[in-house]
Coordinates of C-alpha atoms and ligand atoms in Angstrom, one line a residue:
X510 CA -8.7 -5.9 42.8
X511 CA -8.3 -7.4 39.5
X512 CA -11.3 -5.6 38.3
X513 CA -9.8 -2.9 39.0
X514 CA -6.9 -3.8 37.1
X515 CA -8.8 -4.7 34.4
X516 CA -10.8 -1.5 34.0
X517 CA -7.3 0.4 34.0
X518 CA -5.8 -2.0 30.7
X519 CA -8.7 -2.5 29.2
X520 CA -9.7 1.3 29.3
X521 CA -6.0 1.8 28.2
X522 CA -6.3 -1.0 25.2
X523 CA -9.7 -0.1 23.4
X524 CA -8.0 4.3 23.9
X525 CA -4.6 3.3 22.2
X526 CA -6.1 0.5 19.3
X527 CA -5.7 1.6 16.2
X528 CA -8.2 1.9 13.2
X529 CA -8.2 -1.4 11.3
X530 CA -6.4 -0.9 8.0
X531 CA -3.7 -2.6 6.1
X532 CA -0.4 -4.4 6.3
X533 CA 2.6 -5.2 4.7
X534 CA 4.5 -8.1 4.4
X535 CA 8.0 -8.2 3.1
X536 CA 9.7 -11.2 1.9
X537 CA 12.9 -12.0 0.6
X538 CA 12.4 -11.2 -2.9
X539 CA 11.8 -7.6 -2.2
X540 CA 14.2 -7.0 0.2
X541 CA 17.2 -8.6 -2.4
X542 CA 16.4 -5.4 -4.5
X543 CA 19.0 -3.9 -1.9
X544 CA 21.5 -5.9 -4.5
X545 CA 19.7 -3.2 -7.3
X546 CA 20.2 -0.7 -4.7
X547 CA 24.0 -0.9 -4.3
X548 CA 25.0 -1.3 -8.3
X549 CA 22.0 1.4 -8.7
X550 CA 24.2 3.9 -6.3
X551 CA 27.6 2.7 -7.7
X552 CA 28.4 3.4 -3.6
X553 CA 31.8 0.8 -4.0
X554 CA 33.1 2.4 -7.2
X555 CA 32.9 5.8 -4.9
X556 CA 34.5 4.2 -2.2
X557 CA 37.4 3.1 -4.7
X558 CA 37.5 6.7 -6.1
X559 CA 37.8 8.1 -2.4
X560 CA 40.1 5.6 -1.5
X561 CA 42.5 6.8 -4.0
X562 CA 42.5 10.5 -2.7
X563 CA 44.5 11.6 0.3
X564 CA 42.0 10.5 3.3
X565 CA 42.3 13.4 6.4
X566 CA 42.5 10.9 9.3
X567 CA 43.6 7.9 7.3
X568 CA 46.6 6.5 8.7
X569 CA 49.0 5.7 5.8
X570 CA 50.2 2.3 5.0
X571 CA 53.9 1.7 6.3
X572 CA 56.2 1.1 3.9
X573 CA 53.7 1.7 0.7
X574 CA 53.7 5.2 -0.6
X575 CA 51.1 6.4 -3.9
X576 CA 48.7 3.9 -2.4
X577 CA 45.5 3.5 -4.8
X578 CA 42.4 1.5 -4.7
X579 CA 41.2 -0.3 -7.9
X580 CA 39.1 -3.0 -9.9
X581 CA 36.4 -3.1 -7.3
X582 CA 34.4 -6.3 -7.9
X583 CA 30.6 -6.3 -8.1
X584 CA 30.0 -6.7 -4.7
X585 CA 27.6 -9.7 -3.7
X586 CA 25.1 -9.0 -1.0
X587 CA 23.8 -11.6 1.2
X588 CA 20.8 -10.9 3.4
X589 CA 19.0 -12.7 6.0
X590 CA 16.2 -12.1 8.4
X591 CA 17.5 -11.4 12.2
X592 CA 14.0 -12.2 13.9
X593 CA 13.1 -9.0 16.4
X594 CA 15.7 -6.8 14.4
X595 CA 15.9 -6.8 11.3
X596 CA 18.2 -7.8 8.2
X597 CA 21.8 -8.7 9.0
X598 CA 24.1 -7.7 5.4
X599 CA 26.9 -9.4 4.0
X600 CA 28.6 -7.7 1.0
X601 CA 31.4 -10.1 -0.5
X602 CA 33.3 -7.7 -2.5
X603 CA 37.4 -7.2 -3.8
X604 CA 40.1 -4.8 -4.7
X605 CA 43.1 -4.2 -6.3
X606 CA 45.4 -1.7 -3.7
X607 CA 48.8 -0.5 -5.5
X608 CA 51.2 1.4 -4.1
X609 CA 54.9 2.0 -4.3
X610 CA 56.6 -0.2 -1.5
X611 CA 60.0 1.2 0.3
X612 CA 62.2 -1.0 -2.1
X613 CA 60.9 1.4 -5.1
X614 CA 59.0 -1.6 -6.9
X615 CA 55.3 -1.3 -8.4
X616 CA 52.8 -3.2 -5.6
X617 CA 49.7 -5.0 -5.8
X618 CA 47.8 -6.6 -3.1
X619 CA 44.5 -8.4 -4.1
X620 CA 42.0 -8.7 -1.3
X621 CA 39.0 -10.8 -1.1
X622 CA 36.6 -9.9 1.9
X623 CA 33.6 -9.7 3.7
X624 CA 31.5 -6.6 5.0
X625 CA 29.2 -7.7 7.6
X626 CA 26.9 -6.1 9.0
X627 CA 23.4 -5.2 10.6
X628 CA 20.4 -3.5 9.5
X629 CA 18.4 -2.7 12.4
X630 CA 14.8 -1.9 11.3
X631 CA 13.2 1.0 13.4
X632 CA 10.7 4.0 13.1
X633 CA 11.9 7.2 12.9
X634 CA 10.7 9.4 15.8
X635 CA 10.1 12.6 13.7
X636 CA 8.8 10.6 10.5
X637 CA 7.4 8.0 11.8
X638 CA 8.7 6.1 8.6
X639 CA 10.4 2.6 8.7
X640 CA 14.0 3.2 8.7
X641 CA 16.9 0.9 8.8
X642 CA 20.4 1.8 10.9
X643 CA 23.4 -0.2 10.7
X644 CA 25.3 -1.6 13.5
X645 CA 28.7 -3.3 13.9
X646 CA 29.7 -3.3 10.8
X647 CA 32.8 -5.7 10.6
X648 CA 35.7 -6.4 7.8
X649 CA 36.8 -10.2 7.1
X650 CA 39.5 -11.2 4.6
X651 CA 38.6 -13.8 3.1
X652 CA 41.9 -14.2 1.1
X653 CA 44.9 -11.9 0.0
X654 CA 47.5 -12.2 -3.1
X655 CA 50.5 -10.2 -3.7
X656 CA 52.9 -9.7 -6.2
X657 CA 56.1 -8.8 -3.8
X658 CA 58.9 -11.5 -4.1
X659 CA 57.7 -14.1 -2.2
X660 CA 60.8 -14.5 0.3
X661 CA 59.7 -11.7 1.7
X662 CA 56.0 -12.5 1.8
X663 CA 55.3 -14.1 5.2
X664 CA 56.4 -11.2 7.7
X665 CA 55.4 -8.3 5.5
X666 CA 52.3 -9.9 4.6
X667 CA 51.8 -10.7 8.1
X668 CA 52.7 -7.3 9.7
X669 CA 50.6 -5.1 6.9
X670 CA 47.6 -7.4 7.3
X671 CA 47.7 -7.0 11.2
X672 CA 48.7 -3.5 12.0
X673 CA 47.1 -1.7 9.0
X674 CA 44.6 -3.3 6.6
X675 CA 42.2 -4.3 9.9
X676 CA 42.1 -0.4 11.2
X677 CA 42.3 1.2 7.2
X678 CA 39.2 -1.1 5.5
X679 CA 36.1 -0.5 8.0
X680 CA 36.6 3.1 7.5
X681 CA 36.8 2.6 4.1
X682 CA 34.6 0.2 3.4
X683 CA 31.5 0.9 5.9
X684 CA 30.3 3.9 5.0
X685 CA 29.4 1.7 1.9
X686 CA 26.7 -0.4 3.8
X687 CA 25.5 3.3 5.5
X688 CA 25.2 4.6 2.0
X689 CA 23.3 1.3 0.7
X690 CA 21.0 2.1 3.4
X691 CA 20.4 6.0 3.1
X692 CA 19.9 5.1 -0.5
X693 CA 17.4 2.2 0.8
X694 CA 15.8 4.6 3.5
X695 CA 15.3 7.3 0.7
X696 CA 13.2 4.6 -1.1
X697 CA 10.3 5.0 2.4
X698 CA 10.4 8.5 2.6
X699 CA 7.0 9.1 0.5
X700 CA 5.2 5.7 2.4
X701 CA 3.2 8.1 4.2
X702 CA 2.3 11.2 2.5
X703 CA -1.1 11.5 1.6
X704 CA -2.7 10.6 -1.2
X705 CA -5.5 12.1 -3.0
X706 CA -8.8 10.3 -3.8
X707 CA -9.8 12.5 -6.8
X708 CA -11.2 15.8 -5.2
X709 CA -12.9 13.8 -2.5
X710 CA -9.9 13.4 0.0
X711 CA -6.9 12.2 0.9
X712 CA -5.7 8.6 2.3
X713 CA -2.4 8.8 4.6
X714 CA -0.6 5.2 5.1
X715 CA 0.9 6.1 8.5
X716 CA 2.6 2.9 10.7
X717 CA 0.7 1.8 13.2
X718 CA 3.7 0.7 15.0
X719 CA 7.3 -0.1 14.7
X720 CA 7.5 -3.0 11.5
X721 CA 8.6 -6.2 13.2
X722 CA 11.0 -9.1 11.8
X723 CA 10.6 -12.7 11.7
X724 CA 12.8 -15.2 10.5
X725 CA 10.9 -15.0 7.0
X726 CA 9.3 -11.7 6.5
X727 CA 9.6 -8.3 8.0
X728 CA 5.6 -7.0 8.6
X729 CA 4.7 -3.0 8.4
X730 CA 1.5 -2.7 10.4
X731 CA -0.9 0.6 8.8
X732 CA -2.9 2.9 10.9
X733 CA -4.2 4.5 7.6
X734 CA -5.4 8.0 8.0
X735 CA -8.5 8.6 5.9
X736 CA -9.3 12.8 5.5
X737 CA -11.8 14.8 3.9
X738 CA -10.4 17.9 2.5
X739 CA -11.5 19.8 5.0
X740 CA -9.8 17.9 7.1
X741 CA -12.0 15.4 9.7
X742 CA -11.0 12.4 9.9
X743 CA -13.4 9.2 8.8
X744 CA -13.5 6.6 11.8
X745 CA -14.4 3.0 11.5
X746 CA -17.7 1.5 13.0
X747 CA -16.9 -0.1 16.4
X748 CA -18.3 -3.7 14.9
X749 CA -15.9 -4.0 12.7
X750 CA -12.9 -3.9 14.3
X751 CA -11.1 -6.8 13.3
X752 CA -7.5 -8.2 14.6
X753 CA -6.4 -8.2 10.5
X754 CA -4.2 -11.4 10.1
X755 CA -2.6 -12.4 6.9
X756 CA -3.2 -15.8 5.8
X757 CA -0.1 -18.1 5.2
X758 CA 0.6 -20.2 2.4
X759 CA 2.1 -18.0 0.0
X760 CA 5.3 -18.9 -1.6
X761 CA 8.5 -18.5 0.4
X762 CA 10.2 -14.8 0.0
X763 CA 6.7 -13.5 -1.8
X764 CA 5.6 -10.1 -0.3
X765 CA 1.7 -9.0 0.5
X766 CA -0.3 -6.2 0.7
X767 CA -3.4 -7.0 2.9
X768 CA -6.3 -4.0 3.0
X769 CA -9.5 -4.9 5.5
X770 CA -12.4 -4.3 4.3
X771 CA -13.0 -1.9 7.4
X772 CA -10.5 0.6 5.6
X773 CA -12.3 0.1 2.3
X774 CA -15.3 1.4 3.8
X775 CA -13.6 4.5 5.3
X776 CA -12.4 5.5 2.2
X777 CA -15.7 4.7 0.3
X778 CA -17.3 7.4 2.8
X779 CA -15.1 9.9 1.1
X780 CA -17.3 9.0 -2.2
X781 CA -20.8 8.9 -0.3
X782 CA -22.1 12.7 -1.6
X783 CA -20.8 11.5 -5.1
X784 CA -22.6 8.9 -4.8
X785 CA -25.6 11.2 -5.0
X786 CA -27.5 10.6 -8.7
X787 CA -30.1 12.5 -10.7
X788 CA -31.0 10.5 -13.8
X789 CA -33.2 13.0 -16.5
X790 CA -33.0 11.0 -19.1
X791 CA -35.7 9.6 -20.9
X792 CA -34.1 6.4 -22.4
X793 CA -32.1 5.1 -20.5
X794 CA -30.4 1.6 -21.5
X795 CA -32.0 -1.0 -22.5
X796 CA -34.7 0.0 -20.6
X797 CA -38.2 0.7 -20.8
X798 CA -38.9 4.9 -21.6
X799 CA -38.7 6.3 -18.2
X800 CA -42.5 7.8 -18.0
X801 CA -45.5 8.1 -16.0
X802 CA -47.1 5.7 -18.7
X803 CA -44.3 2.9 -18.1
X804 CA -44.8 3.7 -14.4
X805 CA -48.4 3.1 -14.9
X806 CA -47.9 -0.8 -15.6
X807 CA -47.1 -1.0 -11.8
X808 CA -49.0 1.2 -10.1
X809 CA -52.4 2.0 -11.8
X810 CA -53.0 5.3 -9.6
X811 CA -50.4 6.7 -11.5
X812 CA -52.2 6.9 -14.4
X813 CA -55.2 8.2 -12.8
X814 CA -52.8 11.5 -11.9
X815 CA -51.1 11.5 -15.2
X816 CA -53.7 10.6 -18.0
X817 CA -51.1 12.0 -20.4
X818 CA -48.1 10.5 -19.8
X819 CA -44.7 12.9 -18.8
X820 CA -41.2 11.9 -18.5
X821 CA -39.9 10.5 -15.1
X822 CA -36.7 11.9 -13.1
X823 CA -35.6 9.8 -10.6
X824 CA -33.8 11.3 -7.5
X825 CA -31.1 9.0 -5.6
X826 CA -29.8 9.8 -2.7
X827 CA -27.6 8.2 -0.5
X828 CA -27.9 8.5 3.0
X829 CA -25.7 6.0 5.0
X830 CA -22.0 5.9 4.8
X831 CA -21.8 3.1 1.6
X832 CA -20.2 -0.2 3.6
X833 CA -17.5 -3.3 2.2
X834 CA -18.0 -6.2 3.0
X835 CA -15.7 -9.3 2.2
X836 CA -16.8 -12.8 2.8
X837 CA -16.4 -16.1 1.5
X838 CA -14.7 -15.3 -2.1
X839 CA -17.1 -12.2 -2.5
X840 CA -16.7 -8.9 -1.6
X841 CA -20.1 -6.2 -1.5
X842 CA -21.4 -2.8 -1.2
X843 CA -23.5 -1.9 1.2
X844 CA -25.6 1.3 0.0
X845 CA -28.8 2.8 2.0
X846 CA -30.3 5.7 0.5
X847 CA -33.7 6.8 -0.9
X848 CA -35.1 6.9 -4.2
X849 CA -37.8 9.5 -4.9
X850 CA -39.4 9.7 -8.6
X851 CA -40.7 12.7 -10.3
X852 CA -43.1 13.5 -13.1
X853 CA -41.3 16.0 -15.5
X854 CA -44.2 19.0 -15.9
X855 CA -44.0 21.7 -18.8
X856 CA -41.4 24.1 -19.0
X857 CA -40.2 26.2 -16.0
X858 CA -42.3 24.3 -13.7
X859 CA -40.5 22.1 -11.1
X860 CA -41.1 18.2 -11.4
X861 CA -43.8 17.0 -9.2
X862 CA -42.8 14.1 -6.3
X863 CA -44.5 10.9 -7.0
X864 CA -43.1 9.0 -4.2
X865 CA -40.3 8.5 -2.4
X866 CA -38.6 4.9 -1.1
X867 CA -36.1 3.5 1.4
X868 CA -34.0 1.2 -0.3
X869 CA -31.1 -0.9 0.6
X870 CA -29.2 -2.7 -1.8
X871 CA -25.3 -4.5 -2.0
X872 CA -23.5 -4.2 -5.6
X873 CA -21.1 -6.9 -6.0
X874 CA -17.0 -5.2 -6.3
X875 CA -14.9 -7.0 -8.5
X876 CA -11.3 -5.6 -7.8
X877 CA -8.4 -4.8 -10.0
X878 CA -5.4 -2.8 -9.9
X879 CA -4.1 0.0 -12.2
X880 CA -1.3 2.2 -11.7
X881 CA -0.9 2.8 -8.3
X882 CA -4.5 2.2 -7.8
X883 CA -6.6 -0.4 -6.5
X884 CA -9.7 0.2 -8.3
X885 CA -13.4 -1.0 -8.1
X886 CA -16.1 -2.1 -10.4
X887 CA -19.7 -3.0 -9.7
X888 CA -22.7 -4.7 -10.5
X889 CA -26.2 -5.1 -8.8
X890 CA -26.2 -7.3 -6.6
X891 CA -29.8 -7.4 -4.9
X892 CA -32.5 -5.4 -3.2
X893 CA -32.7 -5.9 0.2
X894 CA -35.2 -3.5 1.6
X895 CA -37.6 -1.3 -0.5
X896 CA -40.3 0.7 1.8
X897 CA -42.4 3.5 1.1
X898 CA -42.2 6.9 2.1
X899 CA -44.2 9.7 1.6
X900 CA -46.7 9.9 -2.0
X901 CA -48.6 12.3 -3.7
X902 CA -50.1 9.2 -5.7
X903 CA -51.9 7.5 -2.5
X904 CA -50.6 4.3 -1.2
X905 CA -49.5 1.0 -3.4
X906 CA -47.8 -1.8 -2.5
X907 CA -43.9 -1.0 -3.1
X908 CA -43.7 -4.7 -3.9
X909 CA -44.6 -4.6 -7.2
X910 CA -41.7 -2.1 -8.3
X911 CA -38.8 -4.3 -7.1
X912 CA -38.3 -5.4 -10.5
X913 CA -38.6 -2.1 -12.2
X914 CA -36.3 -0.3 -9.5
X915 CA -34.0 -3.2 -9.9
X916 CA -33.9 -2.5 -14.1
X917 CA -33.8 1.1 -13.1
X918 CA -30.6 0.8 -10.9
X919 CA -28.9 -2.4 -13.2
X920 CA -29.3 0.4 -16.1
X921 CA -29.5 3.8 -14.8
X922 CA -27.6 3.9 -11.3
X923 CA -24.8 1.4 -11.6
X924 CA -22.9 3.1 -14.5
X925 CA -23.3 6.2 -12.3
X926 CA -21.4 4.3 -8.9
X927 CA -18.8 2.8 -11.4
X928 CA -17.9 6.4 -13.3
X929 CA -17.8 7.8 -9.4
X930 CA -15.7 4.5 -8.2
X931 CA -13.2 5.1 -11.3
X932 CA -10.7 7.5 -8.9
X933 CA -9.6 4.8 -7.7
X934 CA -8.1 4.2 -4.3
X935 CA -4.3 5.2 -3.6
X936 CA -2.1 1.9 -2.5
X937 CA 1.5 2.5 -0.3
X938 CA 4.4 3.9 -1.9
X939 CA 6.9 0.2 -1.7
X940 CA 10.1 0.1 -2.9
X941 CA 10.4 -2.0 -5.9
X942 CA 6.6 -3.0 -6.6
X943 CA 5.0 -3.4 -9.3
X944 CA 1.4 -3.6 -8.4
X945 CA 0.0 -3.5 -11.9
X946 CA 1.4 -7.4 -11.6
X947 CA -0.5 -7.8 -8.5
X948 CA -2.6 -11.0 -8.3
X949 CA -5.6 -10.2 -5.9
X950 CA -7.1 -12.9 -3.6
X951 CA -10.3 -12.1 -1.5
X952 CA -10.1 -13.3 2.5
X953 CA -12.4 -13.1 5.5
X954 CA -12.9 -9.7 5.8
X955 CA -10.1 -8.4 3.6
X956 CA -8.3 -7.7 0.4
X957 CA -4.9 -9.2 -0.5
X958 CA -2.5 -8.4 -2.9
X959 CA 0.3 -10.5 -4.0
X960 CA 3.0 -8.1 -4.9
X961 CA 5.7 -8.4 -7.7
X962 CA 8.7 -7.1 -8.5
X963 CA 8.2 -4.6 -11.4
Ligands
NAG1344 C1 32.1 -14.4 3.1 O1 30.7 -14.2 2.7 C2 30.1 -15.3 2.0 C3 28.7 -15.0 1.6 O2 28.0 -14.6 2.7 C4 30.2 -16.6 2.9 O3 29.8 -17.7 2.1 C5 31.7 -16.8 3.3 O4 31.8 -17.9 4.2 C6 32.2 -15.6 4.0 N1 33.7 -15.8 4.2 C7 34.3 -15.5 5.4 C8 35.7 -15.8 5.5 O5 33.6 -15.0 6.3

């Protein structure tokens, strides 16, 4: 029976898991721009201009007439993680109301209070963006000051506070935590539209699942969505599905961006055909002149079929989806592909095919952020494989071309990856960061960047 039971969930498990691609942790720090978010919106000074206008539905204050709201003070949010919903909100705020009371004298009542409140953190069904909702928002005075004569403070005071300032405020004073959070929802809506990777495609950070809240971060789980412009979809490798976990030990209220390195690859398969090279130059770095003669040194039969030497073209082509990998403080490229050279014949005749060679070889990445971008540089790392393929030149032993290959793809073929890598690879749209202040740390099998406020 449990078999059975196992080939139901299990089936049901490996169909629903999701590509392995990035996350995002939120800490404090970022979510305290919601402070920037309410003087940004000036929502209270609103609310105090609203306040002053005849409100349909707004029951008037007995016994005040001309009643005004004024000198809102910079409100002072408070937030705090509610573990398995989301943020709860405090905003300690104050106002002046004035009024005309029924003996004819000015009025002024100075309140002091709390707005509580909290911001449950869902994902929208038709969006499927992040978005936060308020709930039970909730008024407390926390002291109140008049200027009536004060032998008539007590009752009045009382009476007012009780029958009228309880029902008047939440009405006034809530929409201000709903408009904080439109104004903070607003800041999602372009998380997951899609980004382009130069011509090549476009990368789509879509949730993998509704964000969850602890008590000291609140984590957005990505299902990126990585497309070629005619519009398949690049899938993973089975092997490298990875749970992706983000280490701890950052500092407290610090927020992260984690990318596996199983994502990295499926948006380096966007830049596989690019990867493509044709070098027909003759002089090429510091090396050697590329030509039959030079060729010659390491494979005599060479110069048996070109007695006067000609000028070399070498083909590369890559063949395999290119592959990251990220171990141990380094981080690689995988490429497989084939190198075929070419002696260069007079004009209007086609180069003639020497040889042709499976190769596979890792570049070393060294990350780094600009812009919006996280963007990748390389240099050789080592051949791995070299075998021969077809020749027009007999056989030789490929052996004895490592090195000059190697020169050839240190000098020729790496400046080609790195112009092709410069596009750079879109990050997610998060309120608030800066990434060019990212600091980048390399983990098993992933990417992380420390985010700052910009
Ligand atoms: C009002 O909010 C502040 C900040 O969260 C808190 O320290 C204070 O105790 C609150 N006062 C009342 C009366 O709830």
């Amino acid at each position: 029976m449990l078999w059975i039971l196992c080939v139901a969930l299990c089936g049901l498990l490996t169909g629903t898991r999701a590509e392995p691609g990035a996350l995002l942790r939120l800490g404090m720090g970022i979510l305290n721009q919601v402070q920037t978010a309410m003087d940004e919106s000036h929502i209270l000074e609103k609310m105090a201009a609203e306040a002053g206008k005849p409100q349909p539905g707004m029951k008037p204050i007995k016994g005040i007439t001309n009643m005004k709201v004024k000198d809102v003070l910079l409100p002072v949010i408070t937030l705090n993680f509610v573990p398995g919903v989301g943020i709860s909100q405090c905003v300690s705020t104050g106002m002046t109301i004035t009024g005309k009371s029924f003996m004819g004298g000015n009025m002024e009542i100075i309140i002091v209070l709390n707005i509580t409140a909290t911001n449950r953190l869902a994902q929208a069904q038709e969006t499927g963006l992040p978005v936060f909702s308020s709930e039970g928002c909730k008024i407390t005075l926390v002291s109140v000051k008049t200027n009536l004569p004060s032998n008539m403070l007590p009752k009045m005071v009382k009476k007012f506070l009780d029958s009228t300032l309880h029902k008047v405020l939440p009405s006034l004073l809530c929409p201000a935590i709903d408009a904080v959070l439109v104004y903070v929802n607003r800041k999602w809506d372009h998380l997951s539209d899609p980004m382009p990777v130069g011509q090549a495609g476009t990368v789509r950070y879509a949730l993998a699942a509704t964000p969850t809240t602890t008590a000291s971060y609140i984590e957005v789980d990505f299902s990126p969505v990585v497309q070629r412009p005619e519009g398949g979809a690049i899938k993973v490798a089975a092997e490298s599905e990875e749970p992706l976990a983000l280490p701890e030990g950052y500092a407290e209220g610090s927020s992260q961006l984690l990318l596996s390195a199983a994502f990295l690859t499926r948006q380096l398969a966007l830049l596989q055909e690019s990867l493509d090279a044709s070098v027909p130059e003759r002089k090429v770095g510091e090396l050697p002149p590329q030509t039959t003669e030079t060729l010659a040194a390491f494979i005599p039969d060479v110069a048996e079929a070109y007695p006067k030497p000609k000028p070399l073209v070498t083909q590369i082509r890559i063949n395999k989806p290119p592959k990251v990998t990220i171990k141990s403080g380094r981080s690689l490229l995988h490429l497989h592909g084939t190198l075929e050279l070419f002696a260069a014949r007079g004009r209007g005749k086609p180069p003639a095919s020497l040889f042709l060679l499976e190769a596979h070889f890792n570049l070393r990445i060294q990350y780094s952020v600009r812009g919006n971008r996280l963007r990748m540089a390389t240099s050789l790392g080592r051949i791995l494989s070299l075998s021969r393929g077809a020749s027009s030149i007999g056989d030789f032993d490929e052996k004895a071309l490592t090195g000059f290959i190697t020169d050839y793809l240190q000098e020729a073929y790496i400046p080609v990856v790195n112009d092709v890598l410069q596009v750079g690879f879109p990050l997610p749209d998060v309120l608030a960061v800066n990434y060019n202040l990212a600091e980048l740390d390399i983990v098993e099998n992933a990417l992380v960047l420390d985010l700052k406020l910009g």
